Tab-separated table of C-alpha atoms in Angstrom:
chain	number	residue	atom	x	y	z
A	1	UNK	CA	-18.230	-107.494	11.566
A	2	UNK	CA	-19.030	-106.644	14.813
A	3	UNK	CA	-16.722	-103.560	14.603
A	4	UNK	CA	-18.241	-102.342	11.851
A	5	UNK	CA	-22.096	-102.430	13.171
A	6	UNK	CA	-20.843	-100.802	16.429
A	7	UNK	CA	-19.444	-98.121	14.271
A	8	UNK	CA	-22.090	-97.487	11.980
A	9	UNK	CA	-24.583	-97.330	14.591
A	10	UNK	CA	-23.058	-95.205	16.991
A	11	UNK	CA	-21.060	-92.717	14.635
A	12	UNK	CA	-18.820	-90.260	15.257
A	13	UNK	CA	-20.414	-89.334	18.467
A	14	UNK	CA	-19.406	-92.793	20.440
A	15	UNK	CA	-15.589	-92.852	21.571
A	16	UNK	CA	-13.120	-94.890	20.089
A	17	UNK	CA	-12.407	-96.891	23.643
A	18	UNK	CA	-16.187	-97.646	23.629
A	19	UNK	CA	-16.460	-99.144	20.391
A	20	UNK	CA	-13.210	-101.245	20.856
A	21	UNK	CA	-14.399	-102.748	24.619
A	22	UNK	CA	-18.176	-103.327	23.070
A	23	UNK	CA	-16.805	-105.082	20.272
A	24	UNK	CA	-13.960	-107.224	22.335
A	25	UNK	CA	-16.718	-108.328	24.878
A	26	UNK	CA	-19.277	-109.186	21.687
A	27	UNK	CA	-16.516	-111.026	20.021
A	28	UNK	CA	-15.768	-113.448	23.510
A	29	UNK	CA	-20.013	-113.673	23.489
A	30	UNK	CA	-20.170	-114.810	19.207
A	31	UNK	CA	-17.794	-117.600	19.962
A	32	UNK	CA	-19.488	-118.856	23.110
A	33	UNK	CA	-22.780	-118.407	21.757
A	34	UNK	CA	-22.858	-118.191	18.071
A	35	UNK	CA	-22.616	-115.790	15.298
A	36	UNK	CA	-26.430	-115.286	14.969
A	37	UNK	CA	-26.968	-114.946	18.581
A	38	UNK	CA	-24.021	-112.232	19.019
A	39	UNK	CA	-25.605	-110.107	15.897
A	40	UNK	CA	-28.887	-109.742	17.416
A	41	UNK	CA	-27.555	-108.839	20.730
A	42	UNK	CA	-25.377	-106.433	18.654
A	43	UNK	CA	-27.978	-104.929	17.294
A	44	UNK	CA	-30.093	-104.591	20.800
A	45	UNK	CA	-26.887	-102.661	22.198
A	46	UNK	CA	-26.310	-100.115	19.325
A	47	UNK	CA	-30.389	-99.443	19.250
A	48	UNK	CA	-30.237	-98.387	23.365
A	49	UNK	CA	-26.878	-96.837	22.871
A	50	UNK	CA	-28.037	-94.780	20.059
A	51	UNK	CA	-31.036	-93.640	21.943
A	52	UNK	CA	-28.695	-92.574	24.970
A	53	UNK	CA	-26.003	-91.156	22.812
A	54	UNK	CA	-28.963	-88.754	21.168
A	55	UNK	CA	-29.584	-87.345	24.210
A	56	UNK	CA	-26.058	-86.712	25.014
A	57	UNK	CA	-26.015	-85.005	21.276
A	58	UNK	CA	-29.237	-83.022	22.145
A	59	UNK	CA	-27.935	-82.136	25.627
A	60	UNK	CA	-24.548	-80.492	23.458
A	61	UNK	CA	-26.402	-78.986	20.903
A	62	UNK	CA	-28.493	-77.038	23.047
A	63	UNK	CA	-25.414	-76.442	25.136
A	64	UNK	CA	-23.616	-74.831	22.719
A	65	UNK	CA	-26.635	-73.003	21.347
A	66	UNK	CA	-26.858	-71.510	24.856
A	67	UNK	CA	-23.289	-70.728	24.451
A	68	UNK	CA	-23.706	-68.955	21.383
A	69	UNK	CA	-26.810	-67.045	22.527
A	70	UNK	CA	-24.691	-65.501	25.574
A	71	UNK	CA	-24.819	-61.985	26.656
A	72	UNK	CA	-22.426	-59.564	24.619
A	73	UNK	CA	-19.542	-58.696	26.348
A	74	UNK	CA	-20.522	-55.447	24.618
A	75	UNK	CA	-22.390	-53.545	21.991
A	76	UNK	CA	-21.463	-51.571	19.279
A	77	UNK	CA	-23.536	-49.160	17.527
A	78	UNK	CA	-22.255	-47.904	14.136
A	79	UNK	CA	-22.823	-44.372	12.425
A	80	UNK	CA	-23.041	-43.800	8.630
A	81	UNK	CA	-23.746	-41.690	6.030
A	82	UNK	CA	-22.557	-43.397	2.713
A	83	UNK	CA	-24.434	-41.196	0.711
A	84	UNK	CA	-21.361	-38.916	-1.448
A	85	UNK	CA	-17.876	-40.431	-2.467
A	86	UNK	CA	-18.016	-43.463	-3.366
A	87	UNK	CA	-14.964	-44.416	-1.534
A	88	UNK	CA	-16.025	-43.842	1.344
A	89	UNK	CA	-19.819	-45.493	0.041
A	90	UNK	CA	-17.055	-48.543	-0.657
A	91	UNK	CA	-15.909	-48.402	2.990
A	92	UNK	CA	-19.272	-48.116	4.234
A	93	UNK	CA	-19.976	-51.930	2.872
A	94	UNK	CA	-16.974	-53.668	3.583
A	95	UNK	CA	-17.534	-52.277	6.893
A	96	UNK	CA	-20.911	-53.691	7.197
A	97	UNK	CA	-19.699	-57.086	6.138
A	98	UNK	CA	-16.846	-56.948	7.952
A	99	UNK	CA	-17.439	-56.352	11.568
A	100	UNK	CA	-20.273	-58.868	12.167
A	101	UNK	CA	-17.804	-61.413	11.328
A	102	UNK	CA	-15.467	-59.995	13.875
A	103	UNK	CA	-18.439	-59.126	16.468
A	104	UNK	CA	-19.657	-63.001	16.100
A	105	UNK	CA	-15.620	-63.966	16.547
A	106	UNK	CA	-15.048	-62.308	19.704
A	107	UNK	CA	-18.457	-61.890	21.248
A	108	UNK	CA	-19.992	-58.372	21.203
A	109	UNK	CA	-22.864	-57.179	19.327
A	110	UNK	CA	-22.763	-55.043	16.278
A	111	UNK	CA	-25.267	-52.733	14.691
A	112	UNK	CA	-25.478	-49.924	12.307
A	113	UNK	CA	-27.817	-46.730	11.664
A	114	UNK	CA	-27.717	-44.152	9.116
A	115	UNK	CA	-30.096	-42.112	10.981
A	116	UNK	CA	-28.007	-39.432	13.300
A	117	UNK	CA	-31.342	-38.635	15.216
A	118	UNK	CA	-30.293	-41.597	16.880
A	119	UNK	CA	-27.630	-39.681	18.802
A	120	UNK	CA	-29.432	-39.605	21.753
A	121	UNK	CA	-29.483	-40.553	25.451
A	122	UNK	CA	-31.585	-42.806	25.089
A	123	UNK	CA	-30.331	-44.484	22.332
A	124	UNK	CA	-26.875	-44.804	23.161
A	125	UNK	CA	-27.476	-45.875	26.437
A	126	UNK	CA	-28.088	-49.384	25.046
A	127	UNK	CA	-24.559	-48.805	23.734
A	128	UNK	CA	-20.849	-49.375	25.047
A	129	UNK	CA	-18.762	-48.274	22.243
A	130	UNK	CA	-19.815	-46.149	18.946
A	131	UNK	CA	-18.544	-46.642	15.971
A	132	UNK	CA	-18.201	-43.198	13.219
A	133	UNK	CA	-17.861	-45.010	10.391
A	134	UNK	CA	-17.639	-41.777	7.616
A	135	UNK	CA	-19.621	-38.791	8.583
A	136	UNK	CA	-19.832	-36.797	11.775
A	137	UNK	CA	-23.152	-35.139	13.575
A	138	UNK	CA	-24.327	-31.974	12.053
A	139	UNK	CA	-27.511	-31.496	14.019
A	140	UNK	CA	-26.325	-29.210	17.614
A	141	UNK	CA	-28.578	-31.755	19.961
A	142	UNK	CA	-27.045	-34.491	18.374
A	143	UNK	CA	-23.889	-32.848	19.053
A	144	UNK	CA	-24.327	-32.129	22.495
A	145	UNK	CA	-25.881	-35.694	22.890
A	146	UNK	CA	-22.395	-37.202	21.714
A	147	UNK	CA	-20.446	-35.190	23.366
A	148	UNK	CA	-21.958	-36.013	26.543
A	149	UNK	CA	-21.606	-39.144	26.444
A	150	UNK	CA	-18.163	-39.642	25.836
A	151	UNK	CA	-17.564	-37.307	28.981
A	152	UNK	CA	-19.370	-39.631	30.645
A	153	UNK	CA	-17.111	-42.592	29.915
A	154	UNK	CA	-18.314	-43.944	26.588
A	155	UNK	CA	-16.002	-45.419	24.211
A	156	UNK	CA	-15.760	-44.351	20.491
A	157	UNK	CA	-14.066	-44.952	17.099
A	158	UNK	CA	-13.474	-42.878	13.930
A	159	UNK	CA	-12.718	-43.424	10.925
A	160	UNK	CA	-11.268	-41.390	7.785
A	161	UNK	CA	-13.633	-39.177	7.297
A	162	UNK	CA	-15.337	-38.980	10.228
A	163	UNK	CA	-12.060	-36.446	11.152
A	164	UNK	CA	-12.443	-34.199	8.244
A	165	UNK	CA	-13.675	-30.266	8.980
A	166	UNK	CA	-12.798	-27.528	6.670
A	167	UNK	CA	-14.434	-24.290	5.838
A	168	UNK	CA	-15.853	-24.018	3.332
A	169	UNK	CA	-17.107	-26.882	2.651
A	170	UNK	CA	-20.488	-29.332	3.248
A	171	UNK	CA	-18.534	-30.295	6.385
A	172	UNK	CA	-16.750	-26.906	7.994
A	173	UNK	CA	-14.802	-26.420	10.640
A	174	UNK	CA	-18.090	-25.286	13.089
A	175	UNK	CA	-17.796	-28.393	15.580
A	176	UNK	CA	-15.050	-26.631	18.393
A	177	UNK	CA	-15.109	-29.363	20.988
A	178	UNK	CA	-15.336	-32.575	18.495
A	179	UNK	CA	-12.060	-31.292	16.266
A	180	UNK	CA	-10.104	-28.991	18.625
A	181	UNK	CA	-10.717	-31.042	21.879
A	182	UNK	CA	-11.681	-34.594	20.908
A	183	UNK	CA	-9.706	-34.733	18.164
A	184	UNK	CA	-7.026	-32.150	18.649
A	185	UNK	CA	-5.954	-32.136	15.096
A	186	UNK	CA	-8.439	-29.290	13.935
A	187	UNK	CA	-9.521	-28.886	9.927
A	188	UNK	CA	-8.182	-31.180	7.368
A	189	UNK	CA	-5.046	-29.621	5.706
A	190	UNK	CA	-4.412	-31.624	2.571
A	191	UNK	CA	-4.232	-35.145	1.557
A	192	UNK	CA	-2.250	-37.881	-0.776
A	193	UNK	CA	-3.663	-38.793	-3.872
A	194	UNK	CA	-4.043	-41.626	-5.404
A	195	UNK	CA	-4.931	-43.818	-2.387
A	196	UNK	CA	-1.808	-45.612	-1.750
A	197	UNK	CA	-0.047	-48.040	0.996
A	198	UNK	CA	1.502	-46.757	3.376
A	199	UNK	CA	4.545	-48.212	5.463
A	200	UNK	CA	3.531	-47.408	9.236
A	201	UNK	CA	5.253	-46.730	12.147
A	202	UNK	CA	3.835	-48.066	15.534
A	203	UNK	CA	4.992	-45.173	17.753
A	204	UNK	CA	2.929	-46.398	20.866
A	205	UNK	CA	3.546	-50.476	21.639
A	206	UNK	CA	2.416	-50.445	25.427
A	207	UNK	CA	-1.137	-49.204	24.232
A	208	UNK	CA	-3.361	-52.444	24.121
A	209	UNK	CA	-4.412	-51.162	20.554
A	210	UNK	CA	-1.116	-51.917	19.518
A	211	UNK	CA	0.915	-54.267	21.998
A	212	UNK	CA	1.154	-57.092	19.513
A	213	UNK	CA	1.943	-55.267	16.784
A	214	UNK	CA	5.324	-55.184	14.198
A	215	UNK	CA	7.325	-52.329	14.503
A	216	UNK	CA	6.494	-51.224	11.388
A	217	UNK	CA	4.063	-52.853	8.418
A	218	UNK	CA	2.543	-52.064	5.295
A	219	UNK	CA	-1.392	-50.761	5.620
A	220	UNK	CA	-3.875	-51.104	2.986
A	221	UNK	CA	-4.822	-48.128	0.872
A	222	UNK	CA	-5.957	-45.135	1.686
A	223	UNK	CA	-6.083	-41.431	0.886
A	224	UNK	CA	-3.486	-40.126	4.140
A	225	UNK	CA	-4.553	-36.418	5.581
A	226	UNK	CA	-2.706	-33.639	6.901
A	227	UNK	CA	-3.788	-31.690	9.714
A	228	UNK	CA	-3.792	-28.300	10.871
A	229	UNK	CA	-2.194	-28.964	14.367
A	230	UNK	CA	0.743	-30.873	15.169
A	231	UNK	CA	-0.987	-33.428	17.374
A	232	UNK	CA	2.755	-34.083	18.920
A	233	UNK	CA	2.493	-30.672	20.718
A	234	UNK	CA	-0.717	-31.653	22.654
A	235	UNK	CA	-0.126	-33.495	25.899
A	236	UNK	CA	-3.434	-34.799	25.860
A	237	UNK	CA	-3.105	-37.229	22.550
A	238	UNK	CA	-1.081	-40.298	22.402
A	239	UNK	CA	0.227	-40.978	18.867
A	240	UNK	CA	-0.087	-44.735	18.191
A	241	UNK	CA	0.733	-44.866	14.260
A	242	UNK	CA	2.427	-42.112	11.933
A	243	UNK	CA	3.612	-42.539	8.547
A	244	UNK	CA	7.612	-44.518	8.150
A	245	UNK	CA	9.728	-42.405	6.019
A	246	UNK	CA	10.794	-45.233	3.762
A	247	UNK	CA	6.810	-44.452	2.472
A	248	UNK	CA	7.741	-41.291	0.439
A	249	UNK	CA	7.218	-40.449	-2.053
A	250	UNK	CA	3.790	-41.235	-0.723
A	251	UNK	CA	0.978	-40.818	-3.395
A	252	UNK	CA	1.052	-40.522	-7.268
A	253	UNK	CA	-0.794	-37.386	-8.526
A	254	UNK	CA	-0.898	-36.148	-10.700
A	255	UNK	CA	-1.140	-32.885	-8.704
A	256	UNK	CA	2.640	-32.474	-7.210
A	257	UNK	CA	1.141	-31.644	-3.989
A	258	UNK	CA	-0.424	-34.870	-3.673
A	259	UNK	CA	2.869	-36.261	-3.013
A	260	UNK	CA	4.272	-36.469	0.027
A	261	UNK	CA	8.239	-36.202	0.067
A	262	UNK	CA	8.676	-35.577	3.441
A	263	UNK	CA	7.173	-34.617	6.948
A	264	UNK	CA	5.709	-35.952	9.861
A	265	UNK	CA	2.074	-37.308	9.230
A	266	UNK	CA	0.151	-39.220	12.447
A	267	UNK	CA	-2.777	-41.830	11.082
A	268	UNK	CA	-4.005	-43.061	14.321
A	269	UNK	CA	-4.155	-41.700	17.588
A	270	UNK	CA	-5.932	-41.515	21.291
A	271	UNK	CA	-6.887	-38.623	23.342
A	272	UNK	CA	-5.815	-39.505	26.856
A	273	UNK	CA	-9.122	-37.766	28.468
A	274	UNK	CA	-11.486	-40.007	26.318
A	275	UNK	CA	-11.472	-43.990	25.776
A	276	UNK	CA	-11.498	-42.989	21.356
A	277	UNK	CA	-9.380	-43.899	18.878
A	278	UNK	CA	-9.164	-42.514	15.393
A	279	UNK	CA	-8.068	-43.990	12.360
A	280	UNK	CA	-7.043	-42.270	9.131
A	281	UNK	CA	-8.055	-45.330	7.024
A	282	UNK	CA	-11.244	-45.870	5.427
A	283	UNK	CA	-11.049	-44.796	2.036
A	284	UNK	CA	-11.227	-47.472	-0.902
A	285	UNK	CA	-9.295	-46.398	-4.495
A	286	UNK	CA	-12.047	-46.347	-6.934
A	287	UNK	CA	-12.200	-46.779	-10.722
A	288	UNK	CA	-13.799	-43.128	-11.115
A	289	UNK	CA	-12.289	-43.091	-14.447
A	290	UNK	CA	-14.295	-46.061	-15.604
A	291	UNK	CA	-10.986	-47.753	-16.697
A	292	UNK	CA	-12.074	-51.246	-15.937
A	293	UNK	CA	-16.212	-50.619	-16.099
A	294	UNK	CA	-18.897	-48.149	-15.783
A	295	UNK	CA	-19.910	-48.851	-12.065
A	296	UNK	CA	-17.213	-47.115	-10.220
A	297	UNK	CA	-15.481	-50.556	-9.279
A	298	UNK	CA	-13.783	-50.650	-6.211
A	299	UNK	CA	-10.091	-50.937	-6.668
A	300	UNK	CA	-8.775	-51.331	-3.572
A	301	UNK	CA	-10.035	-52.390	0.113
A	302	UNK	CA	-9.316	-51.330	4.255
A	303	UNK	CA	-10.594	-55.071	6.201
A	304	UNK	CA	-8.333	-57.190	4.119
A	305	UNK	CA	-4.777	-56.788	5.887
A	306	UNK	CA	-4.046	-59.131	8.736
A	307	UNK	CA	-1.904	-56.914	10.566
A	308	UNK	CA	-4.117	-53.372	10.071
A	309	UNK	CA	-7.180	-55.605	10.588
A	310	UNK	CA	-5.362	-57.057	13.977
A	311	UNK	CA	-4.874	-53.170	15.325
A	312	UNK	CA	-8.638	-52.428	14.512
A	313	UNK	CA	-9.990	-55.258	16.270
A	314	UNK	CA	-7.120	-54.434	19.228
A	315	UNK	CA	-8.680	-51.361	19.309
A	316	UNK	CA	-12.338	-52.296	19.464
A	317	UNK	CA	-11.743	-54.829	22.242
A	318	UNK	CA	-10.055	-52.079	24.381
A	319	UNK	CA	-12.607	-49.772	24.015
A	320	UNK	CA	-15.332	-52.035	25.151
A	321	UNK	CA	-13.698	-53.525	28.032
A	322	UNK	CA	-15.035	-51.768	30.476
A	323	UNK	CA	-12.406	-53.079	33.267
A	324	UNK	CA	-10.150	-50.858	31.479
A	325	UNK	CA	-10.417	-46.496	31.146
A	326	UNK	CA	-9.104	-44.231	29.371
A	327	UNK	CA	-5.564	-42.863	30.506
A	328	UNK	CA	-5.295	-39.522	32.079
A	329	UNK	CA	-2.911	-37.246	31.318
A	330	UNK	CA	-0.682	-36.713	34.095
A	331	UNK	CA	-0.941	-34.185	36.404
């Protein structure tokens, strides 16, 4: 009896050793004094302990909202355009979903903008790492603005499309520094079709983006691109992933050359003269046939693979940890 009103009234907040002492030294006190006598005295002991013990549970719960209201350990500022293929439209939202779970997991701050007038000095300034999520800048000052502040040691990460140049097209190959320097892998050469898995190699494991990772593993779907330069003849880029050649054939048409037999294809790599990292995935399969529906369902998704998820978030945390530069290339 006395157990049980100890219990109730002091819940899950009072330890077990508590309740167990209160109730032996009530129990010794009801057989001295009576049952009646021990129950009200029961009852004046929960009531003050209760009133203590919702202090205490104030005292944590603004403790821990203080915790949870801590600085960033650093901010993220995302660029989109989402307004063409729907794939990459698809990306765009899981995206947006996606890392504000991550940023509220690991403590950093995440926001997005679809306005590229935004690529600023000013702007980014409030900003440790940015985030290309499918587009690039068109616009020269915003350009220029972007440029300057990765050679002034901000941190950045592409995605997909955020790679892709070629002439002629809506995005040509007019951007010298961003795909010949940056990048290093100049215009887009050709790409796999249907987006497929791929099984990846991890050709890098001392780089913190991919230290933890299995050899090899199988990624989510994407479309995989070709590029004009062989990235492996520039001293300047560190190759972290490239396709495993148990993946081909990779892709399923119907166009033959949408099928990769063969080759060397890198998906993710660093430039050693910038803290960046691109990423070749980012493109969702879609239902543009309308075999399922009319809404141009989304087949397939990128944030849903522990192990590709594991080397984005890797990634992330690298670039804004600003104890940590980029490498140089040796001299």
């Amino acid at each position: 009896m006395v157990h049980l009103v100890l219990h109730n009234a002091l819940g899950r907040y009072a330890p077990q050793y508590v309740i167990r002492r209160s109730t032996l030294w009530l129990t010794h006190l009801a057989i001295r004094c009576g049952g009646a006598i021990a129950l009200s005295m029961v009852r004046i002991f929960t009531r003050a302990a209760s009133r203590a013990l919702s202090v205490a549970a104030l005292i944590y719960c603004c403790s821990a909202l203080g915790a949870n209201n801590a600085k960033p350990r650093f901010r993220v500022i995302a660029f989109f355009t989402a307004k063409q293929d729907q794939a990459h439209i698809s990306f765009v939202h899981e995206a947006e979903r996606w890392f504000p779970e991550i940023a509220g997991k690991y403590n950093f701050s995440f926001d997005t903008t679809s306005n590229w007038n935004n690529l600023n000095a000013d702007f980014l300034s409030k900003y440790e790492v940015v985030v290309f999520l499918d587009t690039r800048p068109e616009d020269p000052a915003q350009r220029a603005a972007f440029q300057t502040y990765m050679e002034h040691g901000g941190a950045w990460m592409g995605f997909h499309f955020a790679g892709f140049a070629l002439t002629p097209s809506a995005y040509p190959a007019n951007w010298d520094w961003y795909h010949n320097t940056f990048l290093g892998s100049g215009s887009y050469a050709s790409n796999t079709w249907r987006p497929t898995a791929a099984i990846l190699r991890v050709e890098d494991r001392k780089h913190p983006a991919t230290h933890d990772l299995p050899e090899t593993f199988k990624s989510s779907p994407s479309e995989w691109y070709r590029w004009e330069k062989d990235l492996r003849q520039n001293p300047d880029i560190d190759i972290l992933l490239s396709i495993d050649t148990t993946s081909f054939p990779l892709g399923t048409g119907p166009k033959l050359h949408e099928i990769w037999h063969s080759g060397y294809y890198p998906v993710v790599w660093t430039n050693k003269k910038y803290k960046m990292i691109y990423l070749n995935m980012g493109h969702n399969d879609i239902d543009y046939e309308h075999k399922y529906d009319s809404t141009n369902k989304t087949l397939s998704y990128t944030l849903n693979n522990p192990i590709q998820d594991r080397l984005i978030i890797n990634g992330l945390l690298w670039l804004g940890d600003k104890r940590q530069t980029a490498p140089r290339s040796p001299k």
